[in-house]
């Protein structure tokens, strides 16, 4: 597969390390989260058949974490974002 | 032996003669021959045996779709089983042998199977060999296994090398036939980067096997001109002998280029084949079409081949399949074959055409509305039995029979991403479907455009569309209409073959239907239709058609089996490339490696690292002698160990401390500058991930060490935290593992030794540089270095780091300066022994299932702050009263052995899984205690010190009485490390 | 109709006129006691044992496509019970024992071949781990054998002992492990279930569950509504997709695992070999093909096809350990979709919806587990209580922290 | 100034760098580089980039680029991260000098000995690289710098002047394996 890196352009997916669903960015707030929230965060997945937002690490490149929107039925990639920007946009800070 | 079937013309070079051997017999051929064409020229039709019935077989085709003529090519370690004689390029000295026969090709004892074929129908083995149960492995299966298989491996290491490479292009054109060449001529003019690949050693596709003219000149002239023009274009790369084996995601194609297979002796070191990963922005498939046979009784005898293949042999290779040839066809293409053969002086016995309105000929007899119903000839065709239109029978004498059932577009690559071809009724064939791999288009015969003129036009036009350029003008040439009337098989009473290699007959398909195996996948799996080395390129469609007829469905309703990569079978060596033997993975060497080698160190693989395991001294015959000595010397005086392999990560930024507080389960915010602290990292699921130390060199600068094994994983994990969870934290990360040579200097005299090399302005006395101190210093008169006072061995110890290129010199200096202390280098074994003696956890304990609690560090998990894994580590299942706890183990009898991997059972009572209480993770002989000792996990272990238990290891036949002890075998109070 | 050598001979002499379909092709009834979703190995085995062992015969197996078209027809055919953890080992040993009696139980020759499986050892840490595992196997009543380097060499002299990047230091063998003709497993169970009255309904896709008041009443399908006392999901690989129709999120990701077969070769490999320092395991089929595989592609996928990097990775492993296969040719490759669970172990349990049951999360342990999976699932469906060998395969183990993590990789499915 | 008496060895373990020529291509081990990474502190990205631009008197290199300049050069490693290179005789002072220059706008880390540096030159350089890594080497221009993988080793490949030359930075501990990979590719490319 080829991942179109926002900064570096098309790169072979073999350069990347796959983590999983981009929901892993949404780590529960330790102050307020219930055990159920933690269980859902760590263990439950949508596992969609279709467009999925997922985390790839550019191990063999610029060491950026990317959020890749990829179709799990066709492998078509429709969007690639810098995970750091996504995390900030979702309100994560320190 | 003379080439009695040679005819005039063709593209073989008669000026040179090649000698070659088949089954020990010598023959001659010419450059431009394939093994099959040369054998035919020598009047050899019998080239192989079928898989199941061991029926005699000759070539059915002239290309890579060949099911029958497969041989063992070459000898010794270079023997290559299952090689298609129809694609093997002839060279001088070629040696080939037939396979899957015994004792010889002509007299094959296994042909007995053919007599019993009636018992060996599709799926018979599922219905028998069941009683008695034990007999399957003992009796039935060995016989079946021995009989199965085609060619044999040499069982020697493949002596050839293979390369892998990468190429990039704007347009990849697959197939250099009429459509492909026109596409390339068009694309070349666009100036974009073009690759034109063809599996054949000669470009031109059908053009070089046909006699018609292009622009009133022989087609071959046009091909030569086209190749000449393309060769002159810097933006075009021509890749003959290159099979595009697969279409993978996002325009990545696998292609295998054969470099030396056609050479007698290639220069030493030349790769045999290269696997190219071609990154193509767009791809045009112009792979042509494959002719399909008609099934009739005994249609598998040597001499019976596809009519188009016959044209290839006669026109391209100048080899007639026999002196006297008959043709069986349901379309005009068969007549073209007859005409071509006739023109070469081959006697046409007759043309049998299933159509009542078959075209007439003045040159030879045409039997309209007739069918071949059977054939004769034990090792090769002698007669064909023909049923005439009026129902009367007639025997036609012939040494070869050309069969033409029409053509199937080569849609294979269009299916590699699970796109399904669609049925075209006019052509009675599958054509590329709606869902092609993105970026791919198809032209020419592969698209179902069977006229040469049409193929050329489509190739040019589609290439022009794809690149937004002008189509190269197409020449005028053969432009016959190409509708096909389907005709699949002749109803008979004997056996009519569909899959010739796997011996699947029309009867088998009928039986499959009768027993309910009616979906195309069931048909394939139950009868093995299309599972042979030719992947059913010539047989699938026939089986499909018959199943459709039986099911009363249209062919597309029955469906088609998906073609999967590779397009043709691919050498495993080519897919592996250079990654084999010692080059399987890269090797990482430590800075002291060359020095250690001089010392005669024994090395061990630790991940990709090579580390010194121990340093034998003269007179030491057993590894234990060396290891015990290294331990004793270190504990008695001083030892040095290369610990460069530990991961080192530079953590900087104003939030560096906060960051480490999140990464480690224990606190780091308050760590003073100039201090180091042990840290335990958890995964988010609360399980221990890695441990190490972090030294604070400045308010905003830490140096983190990881275990050797987890360096990469921990770095990723840290970047995840930095970029995905805490994007605004001011922290910067970079690995410095490779940059510093780091040595542990351990033992009571370690300070004295270091004082000799550390520059005097740095005070490393116990007060000036206490336990867990760290600092930037200089050594040997000004070389920048880092010093940490940390201990893995349990002794007074330091770790000193200098820039890698000075590591070798520093080790030599430490050894020289240490002589007065009887310094010893120690390897990973002694390191392991000392850490077990001290009770430090390592990889065997941090095994991905243990928690801080299990490791006896439960209290380290700070509740005062949030850190990765702290929350989920609180789950009940990880905090049971009888949770496993790390303990030490000692044999009751000091002479007894302890083994890692052993399980702990109550001293008396049953020994089984239900009574399992724990297990041993690490074991070693402790010179300090003069006994074997071990670390392990025991249910509620921390409260069971002093208990006597049984250590059992049935798989190594060991049972030992052991005592549970503290896992700090040496210096439990830690006085030494603080000395 | 019974199968036997005599029957084969008789039919041969009578022109094979007497063979009848291996299973019927019925239209679905309005209601069944149990509707099993998924006509793969596990679903068909469940039906077989439900009918034959637990006497529940009013059962339908509904299959979206053709039976045996999923992972039971796409795997590398290996059977073994060489597991480490107490939650797993008794179950897989139970499975291996069922394999050993399969032909006689089914009257169908699935060619269960106990040719032995060997896990190669390449480091001291690996040796320690394998010894611990071998002991766990024996303590659980399975067979295991530790071999040193010389013993491995004696059995497999053609492995790369002398030019290896990661030398072979020994092996852990399970002699009772081996291979099975995978398609025949599905067909054998289907035929037997059918003979015990089970309706096998092919080309029937489940489009939804009918759930009222927290109870599952049946399934909506492409052939209409089918009522059921109990609905049993058994679609490993597609579990996520199916259970989403019941609004369930699972501790499972779907990943593609590729498998490979070489051209037919005369016998070279007596047993199954697993390379411990690379991603490669291999056996040789009775037809002569080397059947081999390696690691997951690593990304979520439902596409049943993989990519080149893993193909190369697997072949590199093959050449590293068996350098004599360089000139053997890869004939065909394909991909199967794995239910990769969060701890690498399966789930066989009731769901929070009354009457809806779940069997999935098999990772790549699915094929070898087929008989036991069917057996214990049938037990759960018949008794509403887990079978003694499968008490740990519960949904809630991730809440309680009782993961069954053989590899110690944690909650990252693509690492299991 | 620095009078320490330890003798360095090259990444390939020699006292002097190795140079190999196969056909038209020459591979030279180059121990003459001092390296330091510069990573912008959060909130100071602009200032950091400015400092780097001054150092290189030109623009700071963007993604996939390097700035070839004497005495200091730099290439882009990642977002707000660069590798600065200078002649080796500055290795004792490079990090200190950079820290002074960048002040609190960047984190600077010693990298001199983390890498082995190879210079690959000659008419068939592109053919060699095609056998080593998936970079579109023929499309790379002078001044392009990409990270890639050569036989499983993460490397930086800098396309330099003259046109037929690339500089390859690989992990120092694997210098031997990287050298071996490049050499076998040189042999193949020469025979093809």
mmCIF file of C-alpha atoms in Angstrom, chain B residues 163-168 237 259 267-271 274 276 279 578-579 583 586-589 594 609 650 652-654 700 722 728-730 732-736 738-739 779-784 803-806 808-809 813, chain D residues 2-9 11-13 31 33 37 39-42 77 81 88 91-92 99 107-114 130-136 138 151-153 171-174 177 180 184 187-188 191-192:
data_model
loop_
_atom_site.group_PDB
_atom_site.id
_atom_site.type_symbol
_atom_site.label_atom_id
_atom_site.label_comp_id
_atom_site.label_asym_id
_atom_site.label_seq_id
_atom_site.Cartn_x
_atom_site.Cartn_y
_atom_site.Cartn_z
ATOM 1 C CA UNK B 163 18.214 -9.529 -6.026
ATOM 2 C CA UNK B 164 15.252 -7.353 -5.260
ATOM 3 C CA UNK B 165 14.782 -3.882 -6.591
ATOM 4 C CA UNK B 166 12.371 -1.016 -6.977
ATOM 5 C CA UNK B 167 11.312 0.859 -10.088
ATOM 6 C CA UNK B 168 8.948 3.755 -10.565
ATOM 7 C CA UNK B 237 12.471 0.868 -20.123
ATOM 8 C CA UNK B 259 18.582 -12.717 -15.793
ATOM 9 C CA UNK B 267 29.497 -14.217 -14.861
ATOM 10 C CA UNK B 268 29.945 -15.228 -11.226
ATOM 11 C CA UNK B 269 27.780 -13.195 -8.884
ATOM 12 C CA UNK B 270 25.124 -12.352 -11.452
ATOM 13 C CA UNK B 271 21.705 -12.630 -9.841
ATOM 14 C CA UNK B 274 15.371 -10.062 -9.751
ATOM 15 C CA UNK B 276 11.117 -5.811 -9.015
ATOM 16 C CA UNK B 279 5.466 1.566 -8.427
ATOM 17 C CA UNK B 578 19.414 -11.390 -0.336
ATOM 18 C CA UNK B 579 17.757 -11.964 3.030
ATOM 19 C CA UNK B 583 22.233 -11.852 5.728
ATOM 20 C CA UNK B 586 21.308 -7.051 9.612
ATOM 21 C CA UNK B 587 23.928 -7.554 12.302
ATOM 22 C CA UNK B 588 24.617 -4.951 14.976
ATOM 23 C CA UNK B 589 28.094 -4.858 16.475
ATOM 24 C CA UNK B 594 36.677 -6.023 17.351
ATOM 25 C CA UNK B 609 23.073 -7.571 18.166
ATOM 26 C CA UNK B 650 17.402 11.613 24.896
ATOM 27 C CA UNK B 652 14.538 17.140 26.489
ATOM 28 C CA UNK B 653 12.143 20.049 26.912
ATOM 29 C CA UNK B 654 10.606 22.089 29.688
ATOM 30 C CA UNK B 700 15.065 19.974 30.991
ATOM 31 C CA UNK B 722 4.163 12.902 22.805
ATOM 32 C CA UNK B 728 1.290 20.363 23.608
ATOM 33 C CA UNK B 729 3.886 19.046 26.012
ATOM 34 C CA UNK B 730 7.230 20.694 25.347
ATOM 35 C CA UNK B 732 11.678 16.375 22.286
ATOM 36 C CA UNK B 733 12.834 12.793 21.772
ATOM 37 C CA UNK B 734 15.709 11.260 19.874
ATOM 38 C CA UNK B 735 17.483 7.923 20.131
ATOM 39 C CA UNK B 736 21.170 8.016 20.995
ATOM 40 C CA UNK B 738 24.205 4.102 18.540
ATOM 41 C CA UNK B 739 26.075 7.239 19.492
ATOM 42 C CA UNK B 779 38.148 11.109 30.476
ATOM 43 C CA UNK B 780 41.691 10.443 29.355
ATOM 44 C CA UNK B 781 42.532 14.086 29.103
ATOM 45 C CA UNK B 782 39.420 15.717 27.762
ATOM 46 C CA UNK B 783 37.240 13.246 25.881
ATOM 47 C CA UNK B 784 33.581 14.020 26.642
ATOM 48 C CA UNK B 803 31.358 8.565 21.733
ATOM 49 C CA UNK B 804 31.133 5.227 19.890
ATOM 50 C CA UNK B 805 34.258 5.647 17.815
ATOM 51 C CA UNK B 806 36.311 5.822 21.029
ATOM 52 C CA UNK B 808 37.288 0.390 21.286
ATOM 53 C CA UNK B 809 40.103 2.536 22.683
ATOM 54 C CA UNK B 813 42.479 1.461 28.193
ATOM 55 C CA UNK D 2 41.528 18.487 23.875
ATOM 56 C CA UNK D 3 44.597 16.397 24.471
ATOM 57 C CA UNK D 4 42.981 13.056 25.233
ATOM 58 C CA UNK D 5 44.986 10.145 23.908
ATOM 59 C CA UNK D 6 42.278 7.702 22.782
ATOM 60 C CA UNK D 7 42.453 6.576 19.160
ATOM 61 C CA UNK D 8 39.128 6.405 17.311
ATOM 62 C CA UNK D 9 38.178 3.633 14.886
ATOM 63 C CA UNK D 11 32.355 2.579 11.880
ATOM 64 C CA UNK D 12 33.675 -0.353 9.842
ATOM 65 C CA UNK D 13 36.266 -0.941 12.551
ATOM 66 C CA UNK D 31 34.231 9.503 9.041
ATOM 67 C CA UNK D 33 31.217 14.372 9.832
ATOM 68 C CA UNK D 37 20.092 17.035 15.936
ATOM 69 C CA UNK D 39 14.532 19.975 17.562
ATOM 70 C CA UNK D 40 12.404 23.048 18.068
ATOM 71 C CA UNK D 41 10.921 23.616 21.505
ATOM 72 C CA UNK D 42 7.127 23.819 21.511
ATOM 73 C CA UNK D 77 14.486 14.778 9.850
ATOM 74 C CA UNK D 81 13.530 18.500 13.548
ATOM 75 C CA UNK D 88 34.431 16.407 12.205
ATOM 76 C CA UNK D 91 32.698 17.530 17.074
ATOM 77 C CA UNK D 92 33.801 18.596 20.545
ATOM 78 C CA UNK D 99 23.023 25.379 22.090
ATOM 79 C CA UNK D 107 16.840 20.930 22.044
ATOM 80 C CA UNK D 108 20.218 19.939 20.668
ATOM 81 C CA UNK D 109 21.556 16.401 20.837
ATOM 82 C CA UNK D 110 24.951 14.957 19.993
ATOM 83 C CA UNK D 111 24.639 12.580 17.006
ATOM 84 C CA UNK D 112 28.148 12.415 15.561
ATOM 85 C CA UNK D 113 28.767 8.783 16.392
ATOM 86 C CA UNK D 114 25.217 7.510 16.008
ATOM 87 C CA UNK D 130 17.369 0.828 -7.292
ATOM 88 C CA UNK D 131 18.492 -2.509 -5.872
ATOM 89 C CA UNK D 132 18.709 -1.137 -2.339
ATOM 90 C CA UNK D 133 15.685 0.981 -1.492
ATOM 91 C CA UNK D 134 12.297 2.113 -2.732
ATOM 92 C CA UNK D 135 13.253 5.750 -3.231
ATOM 93 C CA UNK D 136 12.579 7.032 -6.712
ATOM 94 C CA UNK D 138 16.109 8.824 -10.641
ATOM 95 C CA UNK D 151 17.922 -4.159 3.711
ATOM 96 C CA UNK D 152 15.854 -3.453 6.834
ATOM 97 C CA UNK D 153 18.178 -0.630 7.987
ATOM 98 C CA UNK D 171 22.939 3.228 11.937
ATOM 99 C CA UNK D 172 26.573 2.959 13.048
ATOM 100 C CA UNK D 173 26.293 -0.417 14.768
ATOM 101 C CA UNK D 174 25.110 -1.963 11.482
ATOM 102 C CA UNK D 177 25.699 -4.990 7.147
ATOM 103 C CA UNK D 180 27.723 -5.401 2.583
ATOM 104 C CA UNK D 184 26.469 -6.620 -3.306
ATOM 105 C CA UNK D 187 28.372 -5.965 -7.956
ATOM 106 C CA UNK D 188 24.926 -6.801 -9.369
ATOM 107 C CA UNK D 191 26.908 -7.096 -14.138
ATOM 108 C CA UNK D 192 23.419 -6.149 -15.318
#
